[in-house]
Short mmCIF file of C-alpha atoms in Angstrom, two decimals:
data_model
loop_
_atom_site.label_atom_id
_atom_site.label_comp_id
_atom_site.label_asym_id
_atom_site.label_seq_id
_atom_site.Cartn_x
_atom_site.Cartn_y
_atom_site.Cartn_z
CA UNK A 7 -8.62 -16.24 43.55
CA UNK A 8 -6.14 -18.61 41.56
CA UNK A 9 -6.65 -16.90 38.23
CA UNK A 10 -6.64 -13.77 40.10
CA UNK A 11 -2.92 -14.53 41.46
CA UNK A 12 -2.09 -16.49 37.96
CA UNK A 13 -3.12 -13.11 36.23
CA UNK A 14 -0.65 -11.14 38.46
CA UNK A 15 2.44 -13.08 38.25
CA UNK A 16 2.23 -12.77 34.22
CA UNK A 17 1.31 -8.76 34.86
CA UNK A 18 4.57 -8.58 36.81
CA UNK A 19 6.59 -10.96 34.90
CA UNK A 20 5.77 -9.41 31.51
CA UNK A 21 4.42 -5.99 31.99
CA UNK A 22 1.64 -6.24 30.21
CA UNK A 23 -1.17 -8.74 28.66
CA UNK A 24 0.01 -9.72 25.01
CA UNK A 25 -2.70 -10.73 22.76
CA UNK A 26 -1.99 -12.88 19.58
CA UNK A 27 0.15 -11.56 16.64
CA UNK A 28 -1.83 -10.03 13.46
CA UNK A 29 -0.76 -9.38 10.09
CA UNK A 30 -2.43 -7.64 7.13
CA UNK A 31 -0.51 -6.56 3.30
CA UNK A 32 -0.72 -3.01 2.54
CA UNK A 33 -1.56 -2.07 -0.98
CA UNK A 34 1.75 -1.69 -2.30
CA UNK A 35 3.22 -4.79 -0.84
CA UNK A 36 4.21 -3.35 2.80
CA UNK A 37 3.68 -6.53 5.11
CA UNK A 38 2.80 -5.54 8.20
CA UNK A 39 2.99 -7.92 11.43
CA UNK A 40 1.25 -6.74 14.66
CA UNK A 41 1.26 -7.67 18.49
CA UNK A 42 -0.53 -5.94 20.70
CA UNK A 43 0.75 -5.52 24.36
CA UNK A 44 -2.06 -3.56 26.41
CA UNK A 45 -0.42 -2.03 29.59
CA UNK A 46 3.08 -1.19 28.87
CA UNK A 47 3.10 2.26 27.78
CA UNK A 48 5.54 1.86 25.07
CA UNK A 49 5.77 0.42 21.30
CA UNK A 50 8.42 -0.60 19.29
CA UNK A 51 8.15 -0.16 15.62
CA UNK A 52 10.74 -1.51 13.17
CA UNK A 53 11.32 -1.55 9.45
CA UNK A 54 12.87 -4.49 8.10
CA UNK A 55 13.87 -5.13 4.48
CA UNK A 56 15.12 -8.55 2.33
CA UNK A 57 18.35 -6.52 1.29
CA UNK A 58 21.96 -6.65 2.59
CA UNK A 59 25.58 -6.89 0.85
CA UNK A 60 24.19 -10.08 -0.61
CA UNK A 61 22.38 -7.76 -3.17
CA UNK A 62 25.50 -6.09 -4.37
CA UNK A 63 28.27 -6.68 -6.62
CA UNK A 64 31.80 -6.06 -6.33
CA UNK A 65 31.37 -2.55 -7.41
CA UNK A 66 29.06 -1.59 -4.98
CA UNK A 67 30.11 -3.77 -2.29
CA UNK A 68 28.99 -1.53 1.04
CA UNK A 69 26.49 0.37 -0.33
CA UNK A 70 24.24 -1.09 2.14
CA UNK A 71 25.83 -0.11 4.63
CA UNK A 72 26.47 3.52 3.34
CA UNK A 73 22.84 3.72 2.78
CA UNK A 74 22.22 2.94 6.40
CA UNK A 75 24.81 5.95 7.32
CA UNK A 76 22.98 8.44 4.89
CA UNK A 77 19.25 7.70 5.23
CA UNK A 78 19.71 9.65 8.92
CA UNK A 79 21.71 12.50 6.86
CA UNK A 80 18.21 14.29 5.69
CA UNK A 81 14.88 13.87 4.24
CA UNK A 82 12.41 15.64 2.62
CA UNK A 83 10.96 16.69 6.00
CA UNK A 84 13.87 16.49 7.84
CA UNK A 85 16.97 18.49 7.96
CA UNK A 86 20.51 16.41 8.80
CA UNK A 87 20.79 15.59 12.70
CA UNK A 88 16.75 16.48 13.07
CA UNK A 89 16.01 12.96 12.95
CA UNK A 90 17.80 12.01 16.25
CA UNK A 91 16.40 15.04 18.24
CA UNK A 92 13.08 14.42 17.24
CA UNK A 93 12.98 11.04 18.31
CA UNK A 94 15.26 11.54 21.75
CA UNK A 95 12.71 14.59 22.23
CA UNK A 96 9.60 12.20 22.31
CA UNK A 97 11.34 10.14 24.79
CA UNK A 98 12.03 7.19 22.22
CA UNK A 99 15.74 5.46 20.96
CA UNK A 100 16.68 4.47 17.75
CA UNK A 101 18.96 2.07 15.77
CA UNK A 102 19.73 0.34 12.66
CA UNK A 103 21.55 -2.29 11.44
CA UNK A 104 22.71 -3.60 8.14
CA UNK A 105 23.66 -7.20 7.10
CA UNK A 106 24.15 -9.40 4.40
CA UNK A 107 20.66 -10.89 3.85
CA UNK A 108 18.86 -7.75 5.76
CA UNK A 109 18.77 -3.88 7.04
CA UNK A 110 16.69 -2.56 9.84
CA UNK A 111 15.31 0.79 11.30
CA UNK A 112 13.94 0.98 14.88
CA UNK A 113 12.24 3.17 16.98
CA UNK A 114 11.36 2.17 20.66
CA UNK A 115 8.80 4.85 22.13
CA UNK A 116 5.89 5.79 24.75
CA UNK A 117 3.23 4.64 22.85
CA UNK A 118 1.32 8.03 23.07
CA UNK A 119 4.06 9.37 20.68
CA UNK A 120 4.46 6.14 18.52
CA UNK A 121 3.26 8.78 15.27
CA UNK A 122 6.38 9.87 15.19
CA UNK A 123 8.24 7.01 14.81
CA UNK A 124 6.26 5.91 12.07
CA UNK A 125 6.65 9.39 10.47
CA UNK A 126 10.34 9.42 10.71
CA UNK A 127 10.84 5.60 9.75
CA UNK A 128 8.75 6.24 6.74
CA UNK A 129 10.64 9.30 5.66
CA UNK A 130 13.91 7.77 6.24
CA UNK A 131 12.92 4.87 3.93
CA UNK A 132 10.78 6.72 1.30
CA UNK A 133 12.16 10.08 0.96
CA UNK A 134 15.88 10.51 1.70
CA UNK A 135 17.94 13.37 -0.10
CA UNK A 136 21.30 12.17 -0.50
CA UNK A 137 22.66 15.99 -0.15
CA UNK A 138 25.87 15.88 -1.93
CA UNK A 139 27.29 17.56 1.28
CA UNK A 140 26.19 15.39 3.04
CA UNK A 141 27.84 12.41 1.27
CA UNK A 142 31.38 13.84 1.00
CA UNK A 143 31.02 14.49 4.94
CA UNK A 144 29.53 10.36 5.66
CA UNK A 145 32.52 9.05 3.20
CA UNK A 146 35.19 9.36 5.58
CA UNK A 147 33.49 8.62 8.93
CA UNK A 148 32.36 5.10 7.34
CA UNK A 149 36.25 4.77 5.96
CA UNK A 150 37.29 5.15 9.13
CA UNK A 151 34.98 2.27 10.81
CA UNK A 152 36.21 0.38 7.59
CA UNK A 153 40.19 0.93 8.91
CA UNK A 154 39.09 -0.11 12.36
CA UNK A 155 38.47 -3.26 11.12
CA UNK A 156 41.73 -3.57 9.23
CA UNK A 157 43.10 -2.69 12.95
CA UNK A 158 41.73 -5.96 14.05
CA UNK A 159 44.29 -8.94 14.88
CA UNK A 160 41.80 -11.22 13.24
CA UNK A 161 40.31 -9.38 10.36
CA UNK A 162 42.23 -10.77 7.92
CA UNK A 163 41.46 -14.28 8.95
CA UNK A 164 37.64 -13.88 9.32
CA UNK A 165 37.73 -12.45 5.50
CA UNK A 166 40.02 -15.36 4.53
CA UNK A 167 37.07 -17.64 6.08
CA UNK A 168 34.50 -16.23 4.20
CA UNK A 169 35.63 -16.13 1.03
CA UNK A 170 36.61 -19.78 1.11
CA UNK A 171 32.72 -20.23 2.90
CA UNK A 172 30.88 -18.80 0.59
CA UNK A 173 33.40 -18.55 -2.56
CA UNK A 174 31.72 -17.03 -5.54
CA UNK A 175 28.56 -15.67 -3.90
CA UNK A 176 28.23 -12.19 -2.62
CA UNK A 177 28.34 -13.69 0.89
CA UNK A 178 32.27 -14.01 0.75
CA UNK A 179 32.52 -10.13 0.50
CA UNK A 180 32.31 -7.87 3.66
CA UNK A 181 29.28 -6.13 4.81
CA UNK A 182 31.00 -2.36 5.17
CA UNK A 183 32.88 -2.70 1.92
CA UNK A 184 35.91 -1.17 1.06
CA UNK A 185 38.03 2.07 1.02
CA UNK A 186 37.51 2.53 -2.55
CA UNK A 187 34.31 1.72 -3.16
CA UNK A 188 32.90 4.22 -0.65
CA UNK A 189 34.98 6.92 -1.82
CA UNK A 190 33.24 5.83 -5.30
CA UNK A 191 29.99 6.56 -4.38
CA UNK A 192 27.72 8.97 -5.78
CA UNK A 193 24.08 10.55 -5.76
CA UNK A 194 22.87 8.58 -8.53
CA UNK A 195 24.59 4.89 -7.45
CA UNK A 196 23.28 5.70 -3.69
CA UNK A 197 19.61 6.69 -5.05
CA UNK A 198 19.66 3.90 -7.65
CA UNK A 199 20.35 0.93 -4.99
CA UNK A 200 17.51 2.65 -2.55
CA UNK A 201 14.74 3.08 -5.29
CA UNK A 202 15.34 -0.23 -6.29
CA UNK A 203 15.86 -2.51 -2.73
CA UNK A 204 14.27 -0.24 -0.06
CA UNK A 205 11.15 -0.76 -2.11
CA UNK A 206 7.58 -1.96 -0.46
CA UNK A 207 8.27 -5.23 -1.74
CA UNK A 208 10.95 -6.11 0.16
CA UNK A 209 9.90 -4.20 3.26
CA UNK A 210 7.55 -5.87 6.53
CA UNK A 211 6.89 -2.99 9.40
CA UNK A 212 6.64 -4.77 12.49
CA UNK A 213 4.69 -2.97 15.36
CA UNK A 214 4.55 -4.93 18.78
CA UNK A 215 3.37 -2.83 22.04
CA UNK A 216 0.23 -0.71 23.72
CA UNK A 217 -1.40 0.64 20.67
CA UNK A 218 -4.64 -1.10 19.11
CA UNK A 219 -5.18 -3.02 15.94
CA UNK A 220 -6.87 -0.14 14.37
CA UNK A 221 -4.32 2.92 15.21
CA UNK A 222 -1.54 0.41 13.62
CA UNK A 223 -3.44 -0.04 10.62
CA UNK A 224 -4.33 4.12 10.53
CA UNK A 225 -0.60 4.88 11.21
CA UNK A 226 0.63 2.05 9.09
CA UNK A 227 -1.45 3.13 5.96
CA UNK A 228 -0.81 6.93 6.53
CA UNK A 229 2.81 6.52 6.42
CA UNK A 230 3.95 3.32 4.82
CA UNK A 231 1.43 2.78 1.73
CA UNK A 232 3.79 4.88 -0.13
CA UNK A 233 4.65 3.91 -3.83
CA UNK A 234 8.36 3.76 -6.04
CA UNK A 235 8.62 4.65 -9.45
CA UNK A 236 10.80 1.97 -10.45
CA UNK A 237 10.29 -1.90 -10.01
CA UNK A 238 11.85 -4.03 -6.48
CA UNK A 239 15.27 -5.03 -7.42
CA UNK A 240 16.26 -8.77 -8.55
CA UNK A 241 17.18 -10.64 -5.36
CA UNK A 242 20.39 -12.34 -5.50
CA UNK A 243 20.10 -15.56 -4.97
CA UNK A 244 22.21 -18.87 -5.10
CA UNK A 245 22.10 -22.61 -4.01
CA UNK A 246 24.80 -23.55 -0.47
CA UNK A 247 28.35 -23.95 -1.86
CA UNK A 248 30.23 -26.86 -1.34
CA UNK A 249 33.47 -27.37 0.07
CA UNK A 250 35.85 -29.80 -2.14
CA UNK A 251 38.56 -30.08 0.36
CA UNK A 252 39.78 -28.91 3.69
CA UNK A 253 42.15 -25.53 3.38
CA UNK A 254 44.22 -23.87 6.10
CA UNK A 255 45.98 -20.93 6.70
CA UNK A 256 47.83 -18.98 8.83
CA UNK A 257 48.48 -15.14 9.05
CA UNK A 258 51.32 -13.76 11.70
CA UNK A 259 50.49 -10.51 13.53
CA UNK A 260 51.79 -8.72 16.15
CA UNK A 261 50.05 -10.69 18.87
CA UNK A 262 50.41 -11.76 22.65
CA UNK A 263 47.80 -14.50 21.55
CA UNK A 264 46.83 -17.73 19.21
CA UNK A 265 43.36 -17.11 17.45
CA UNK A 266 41.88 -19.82 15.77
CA UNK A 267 38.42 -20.81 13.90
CA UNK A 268 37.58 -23.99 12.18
CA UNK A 269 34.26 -23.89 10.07
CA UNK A 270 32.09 -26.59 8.41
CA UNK A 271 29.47 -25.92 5.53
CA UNK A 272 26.41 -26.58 7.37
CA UNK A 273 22.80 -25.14 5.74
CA UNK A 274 20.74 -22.30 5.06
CA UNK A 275 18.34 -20.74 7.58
CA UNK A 276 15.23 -21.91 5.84
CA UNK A 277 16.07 -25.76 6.72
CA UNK A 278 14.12 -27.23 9.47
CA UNK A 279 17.50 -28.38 10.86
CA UNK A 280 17.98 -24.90 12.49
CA UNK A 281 16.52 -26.23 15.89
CA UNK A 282 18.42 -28.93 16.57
CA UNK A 283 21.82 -26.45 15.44
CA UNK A 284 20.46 -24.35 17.94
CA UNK A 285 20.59 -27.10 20.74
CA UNK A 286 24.23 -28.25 19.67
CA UNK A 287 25.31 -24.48 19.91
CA UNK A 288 23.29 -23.76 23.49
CA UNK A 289 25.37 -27.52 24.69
CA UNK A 290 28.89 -26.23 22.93
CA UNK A 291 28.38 -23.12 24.03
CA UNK A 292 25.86 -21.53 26.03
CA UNK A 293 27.50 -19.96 29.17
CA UNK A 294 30.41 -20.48 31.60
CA UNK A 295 29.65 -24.25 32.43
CA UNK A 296 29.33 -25.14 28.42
CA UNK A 297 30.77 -28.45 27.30
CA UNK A 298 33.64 -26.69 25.29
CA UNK A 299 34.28 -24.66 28.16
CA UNK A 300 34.19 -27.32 30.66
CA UNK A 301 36.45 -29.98 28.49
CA UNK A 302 39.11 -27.15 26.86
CA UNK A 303 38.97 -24.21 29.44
CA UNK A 304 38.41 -25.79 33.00
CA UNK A 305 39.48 -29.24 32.84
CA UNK A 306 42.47 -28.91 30.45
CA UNK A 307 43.48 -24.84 30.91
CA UNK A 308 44.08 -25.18 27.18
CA UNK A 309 42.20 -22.03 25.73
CA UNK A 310 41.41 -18.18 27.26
CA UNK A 311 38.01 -18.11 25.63
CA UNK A 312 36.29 -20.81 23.20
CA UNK A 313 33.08 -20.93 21.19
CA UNK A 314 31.19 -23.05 18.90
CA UNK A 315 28.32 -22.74 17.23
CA UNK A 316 25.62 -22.53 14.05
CA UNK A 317 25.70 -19.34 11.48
CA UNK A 318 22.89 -19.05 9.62
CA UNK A 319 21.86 -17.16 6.43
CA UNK A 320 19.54 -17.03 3.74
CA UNK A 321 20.91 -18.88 1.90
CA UNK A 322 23.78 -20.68 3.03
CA UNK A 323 25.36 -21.57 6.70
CA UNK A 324 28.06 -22.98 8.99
CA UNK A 325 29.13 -24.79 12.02
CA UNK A 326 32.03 -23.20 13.46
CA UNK A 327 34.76 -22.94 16.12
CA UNK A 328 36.67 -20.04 17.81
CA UNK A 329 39.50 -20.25 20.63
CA UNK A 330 41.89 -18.36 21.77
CA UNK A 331 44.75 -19.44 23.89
CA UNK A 332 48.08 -18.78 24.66
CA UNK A 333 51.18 -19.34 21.80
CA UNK A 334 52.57 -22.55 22.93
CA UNK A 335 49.23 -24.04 23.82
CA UNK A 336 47.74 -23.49 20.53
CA UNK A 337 48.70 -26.69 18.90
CA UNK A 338 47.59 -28.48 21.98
CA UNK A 339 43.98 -26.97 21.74
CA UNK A 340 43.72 -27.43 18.09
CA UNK A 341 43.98 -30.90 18.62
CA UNK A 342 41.92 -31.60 21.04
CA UNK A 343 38.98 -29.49 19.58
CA UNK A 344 39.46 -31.44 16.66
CA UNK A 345 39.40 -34.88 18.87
CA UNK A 346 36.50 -33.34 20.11
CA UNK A 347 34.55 -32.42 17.29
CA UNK A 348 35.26 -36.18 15.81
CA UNK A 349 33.79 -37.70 19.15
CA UNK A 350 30.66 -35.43 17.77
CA UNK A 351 30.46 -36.45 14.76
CA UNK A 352 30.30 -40.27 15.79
CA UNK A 353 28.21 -39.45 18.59
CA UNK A 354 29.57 -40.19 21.96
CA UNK A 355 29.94 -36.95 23.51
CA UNK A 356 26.68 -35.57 23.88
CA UNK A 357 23.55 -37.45 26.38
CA UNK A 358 20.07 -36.97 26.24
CA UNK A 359 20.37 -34.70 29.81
CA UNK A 360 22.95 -32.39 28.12
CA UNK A 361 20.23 -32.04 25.36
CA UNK A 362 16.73 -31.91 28.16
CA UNK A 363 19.04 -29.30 29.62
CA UNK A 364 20.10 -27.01 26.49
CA UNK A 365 16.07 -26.97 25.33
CA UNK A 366 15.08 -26.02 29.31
CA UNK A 367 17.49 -23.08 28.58
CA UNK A 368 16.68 -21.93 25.68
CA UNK A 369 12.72 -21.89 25.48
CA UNK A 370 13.27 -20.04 29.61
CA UNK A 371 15.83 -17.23 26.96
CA UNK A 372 13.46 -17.09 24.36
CA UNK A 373 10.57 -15.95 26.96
CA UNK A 374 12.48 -13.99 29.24
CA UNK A 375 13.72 -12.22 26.14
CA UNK A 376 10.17 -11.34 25.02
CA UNK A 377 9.80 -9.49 28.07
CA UNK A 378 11.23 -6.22 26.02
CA UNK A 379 9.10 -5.13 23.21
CA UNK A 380 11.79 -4.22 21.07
CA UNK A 381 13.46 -8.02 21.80
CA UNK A 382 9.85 -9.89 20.64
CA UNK A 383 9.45 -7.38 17.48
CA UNK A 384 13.53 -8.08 16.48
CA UNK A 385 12.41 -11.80 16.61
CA UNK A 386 9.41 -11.22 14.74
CA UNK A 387 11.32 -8.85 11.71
CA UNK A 388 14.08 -11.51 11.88
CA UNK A 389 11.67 -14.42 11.04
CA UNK A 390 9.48 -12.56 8.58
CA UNK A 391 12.77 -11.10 6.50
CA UNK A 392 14.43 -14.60 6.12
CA UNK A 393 10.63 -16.26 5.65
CA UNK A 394 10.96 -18.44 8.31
CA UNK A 395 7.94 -17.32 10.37
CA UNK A 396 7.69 -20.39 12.09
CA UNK A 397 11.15 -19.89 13.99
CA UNK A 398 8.62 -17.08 15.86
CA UNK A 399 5.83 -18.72 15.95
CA UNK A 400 6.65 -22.26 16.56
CA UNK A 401 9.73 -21.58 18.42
CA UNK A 402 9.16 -23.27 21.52
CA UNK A 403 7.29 -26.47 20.34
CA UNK A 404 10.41 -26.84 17.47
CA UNK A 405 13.01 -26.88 20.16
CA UNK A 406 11.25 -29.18 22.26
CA UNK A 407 10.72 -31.92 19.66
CA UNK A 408 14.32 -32.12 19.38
CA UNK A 409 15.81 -35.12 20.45
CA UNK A 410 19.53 -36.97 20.76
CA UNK A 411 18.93 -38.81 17.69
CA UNK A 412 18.33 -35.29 16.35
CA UNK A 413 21.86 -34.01 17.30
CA UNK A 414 23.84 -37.44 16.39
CA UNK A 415 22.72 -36.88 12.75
CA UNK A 416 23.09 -33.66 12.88
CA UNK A 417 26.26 -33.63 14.29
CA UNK A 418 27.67 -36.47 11.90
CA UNK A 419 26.01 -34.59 8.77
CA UNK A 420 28.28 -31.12 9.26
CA UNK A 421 31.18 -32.85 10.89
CA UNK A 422 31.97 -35.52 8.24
CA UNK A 423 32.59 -32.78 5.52
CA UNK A 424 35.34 -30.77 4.52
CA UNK A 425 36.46 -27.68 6.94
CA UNK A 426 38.67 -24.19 6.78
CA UNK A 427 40.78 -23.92 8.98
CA UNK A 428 42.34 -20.08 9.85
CA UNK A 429 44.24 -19.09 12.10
CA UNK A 430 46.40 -15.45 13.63
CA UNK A 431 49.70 -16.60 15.82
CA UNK A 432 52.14 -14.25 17.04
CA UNK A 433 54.66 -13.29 14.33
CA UNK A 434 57.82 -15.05 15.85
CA UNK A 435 55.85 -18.42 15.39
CA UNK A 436 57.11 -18.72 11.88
#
């Protein structure tokens, strides 16, 4: 009767019984990662793929991005805007997403009509047109989402911070590109970038949901074990920069506001540190009763909104911190975020309870979130793309392991180097 009652409170808590994850290579180079779900009626498939803006160059800078726009624009089986009604029509929703180190496709569908998300995944990836029409007409929308970015108070800033970050990598330059370069591109640059990074190589199709181990492997084969003419595209890769010396600056804007960041050089995503950054954030940051919240916000009515946290990539990473406040309280709350961060960095600000309490919250997030098929298959795609499978797999035990020696040396490894420091102030503050 226990087990019976155990059995039922995961059946309602989860939806479903998950059974382990599974993973098999296709013959050209597809990895596929599985996780079957029995019960839930529905299936999430997603495409992920190692390529972002960090594999472009100056010239090409938002071609990712632009590829993401056009790969919906028309395939070899499908016309332009039949790709959206045939997946709304089989009751499923779609997405992408494009970053530096990564680009995604997902489908979320009854699992009685998962076919046709693999179908229209696999022609979006394998056998896009490019119409020339079709180009011309994407070129302005994306120009337009490019301009609503220049509309942004704090663009500016945010660029400023990344191209000191990551100077000399392609990390410094912006995921959506520029005005110019979009208008630039053609056919043959859009076609040559796709046959060359959305390649099998670089891909892993991640299935999780009701279907069985043998349909995915059917449907994954049927669709996926598609070949490209040309070879996968060099990665670009590069070692963590280093900053030599602290830099500031300030930009004035027509604002009611102060906005301000500070970021450190911290490490890339494939360092085991990533779990104990992940504490530090969840105790800096994670909800109303945070520590910055409670020390700059509540107690000292210094800031409208604060943040702190680790950003991860490939490749490269940082530790950084975001407030807003009013104008003449912005000097104020720089300086005690910075008294703040140097009580972090020699360890006195942070106790082991603040740390038992940031891992309880965080492993309760991380399995609440895997509730949603779509959430646990994002986690999965995440890991496998940056090859950090173990951040999915070993995600609980990682975070639990960490401890308050863990976050001293953490925090006195980011915070004893160099910082930038950028900030937006009204324009009568000069």
């Amino acid at each position: 009767m226990k087990f019976f009652i155990k059995l039922m409170i995961i059946l309602l808590c989860f939806g479903g019984v998950s059974l382990a994850t599974t993973e098999f290579k296709l013959k050209n180079g597809v990895n596929v990662v599985f996780k079957q779900v029995d019960g839930v009626k529905i299936v999430s498939i997603q495409l992920w793929m190692k390529t972002g803006s960090r594999n472009e160059n100056e010239k090409n800078n938002g071609i990712a991005h632009f590829l993401e726009h056009m790969v919906f624009k028309g395939t070899e089986k499908y016309k332009p805007s039949q790709i959206d009604e045939i997946v709304e029509s089989n009751g499923g929703q779609m997405n992408a997403a494009t970053s530096k180190d990564y680009t995604f496709y997902y489908i979320t569908i009854p699992s009685k009509n998962a076919e046709v998300a693999f179908d229209v995944i696999s022609e979006m990836v394998f056998k896009a047109k490019f119409l020339p029409e079709e180009i011309e007409k994407e070129k302005p929308v994306v120009i337009q989402e490019i301009k609503r970015k220049y509309d942004s108070p704090t663009y500016d800033m945010w660029v400023e911070l990344s191209k000191n970050l990551y100077k000399n990598t392609t990390y410094a330059m912006e995921v959506i590109g520029t005005e110019d370069n979009v208008k630039s591109f053609t056919r043959e640059t859009l076609f040559d970038y796709y046959n060359h990074f959305y390649h099998p190589e670089n891909m892993t199709l991640v299935v999780v949901g009701d279907l069985s181990q043998a349909e995915v492997k059917k449907l994954a084969e049927k669709y996926f074990n598609k070949t490209k003419e040309v070879k996968s595209g060099k990665q670009i890769i590069f070692k963590p920069t280093i900053l030599q010396k602290n830099i500031e600056k300030t930009f004035y804007k027509n604002v009611n506001q102060a906005y301000v960041a500070i970021s450190y050089k911290a490490f890339p995503l494939t360092s085991d540190k990533i779990y104990a950054a992940e504490v530090l954030t969840e105790i800096l940051s994670g909800g109303e009763f945070s520590l910055l919240n409670q020390k700059l916000k509540y107690e000292k009515s210094l800031v409208t909104s604060v943040f702190g946290g680790y950003m991860g990539l490939k490749y490269d990473g940082s530790f950084t911190f975001y407030f807003t406040s009013a104008p003449n309280k912005q000097k104020e709350a720089e300086k005690e975020l910075f008294s703040l961060i140097k009580e972090l960095k020699d360890g006195n600000l942070i106790t082991k309870n603040d740390i038992e309490k940031a891992k309880n919250r965080l492993i309760s997030q991380f399995l609440f979130q895997h509730e949603k098929v779509s959430s646990e298959a994002n986690d999965i795609g995440y890991s496998y793309t940056h090859d950090i499978k173990n951040y999915y797999k070993d995600y609980e035990k990682n975070i639990e392991r960490i401890t308050l020696h863990d976050i001293k040396e953490l925090a006195k490894h980011i915070f004893s180097g160099h910082y930038v420091l950028v900030k937006t102030l009204p324009e009568e503050s000069k």
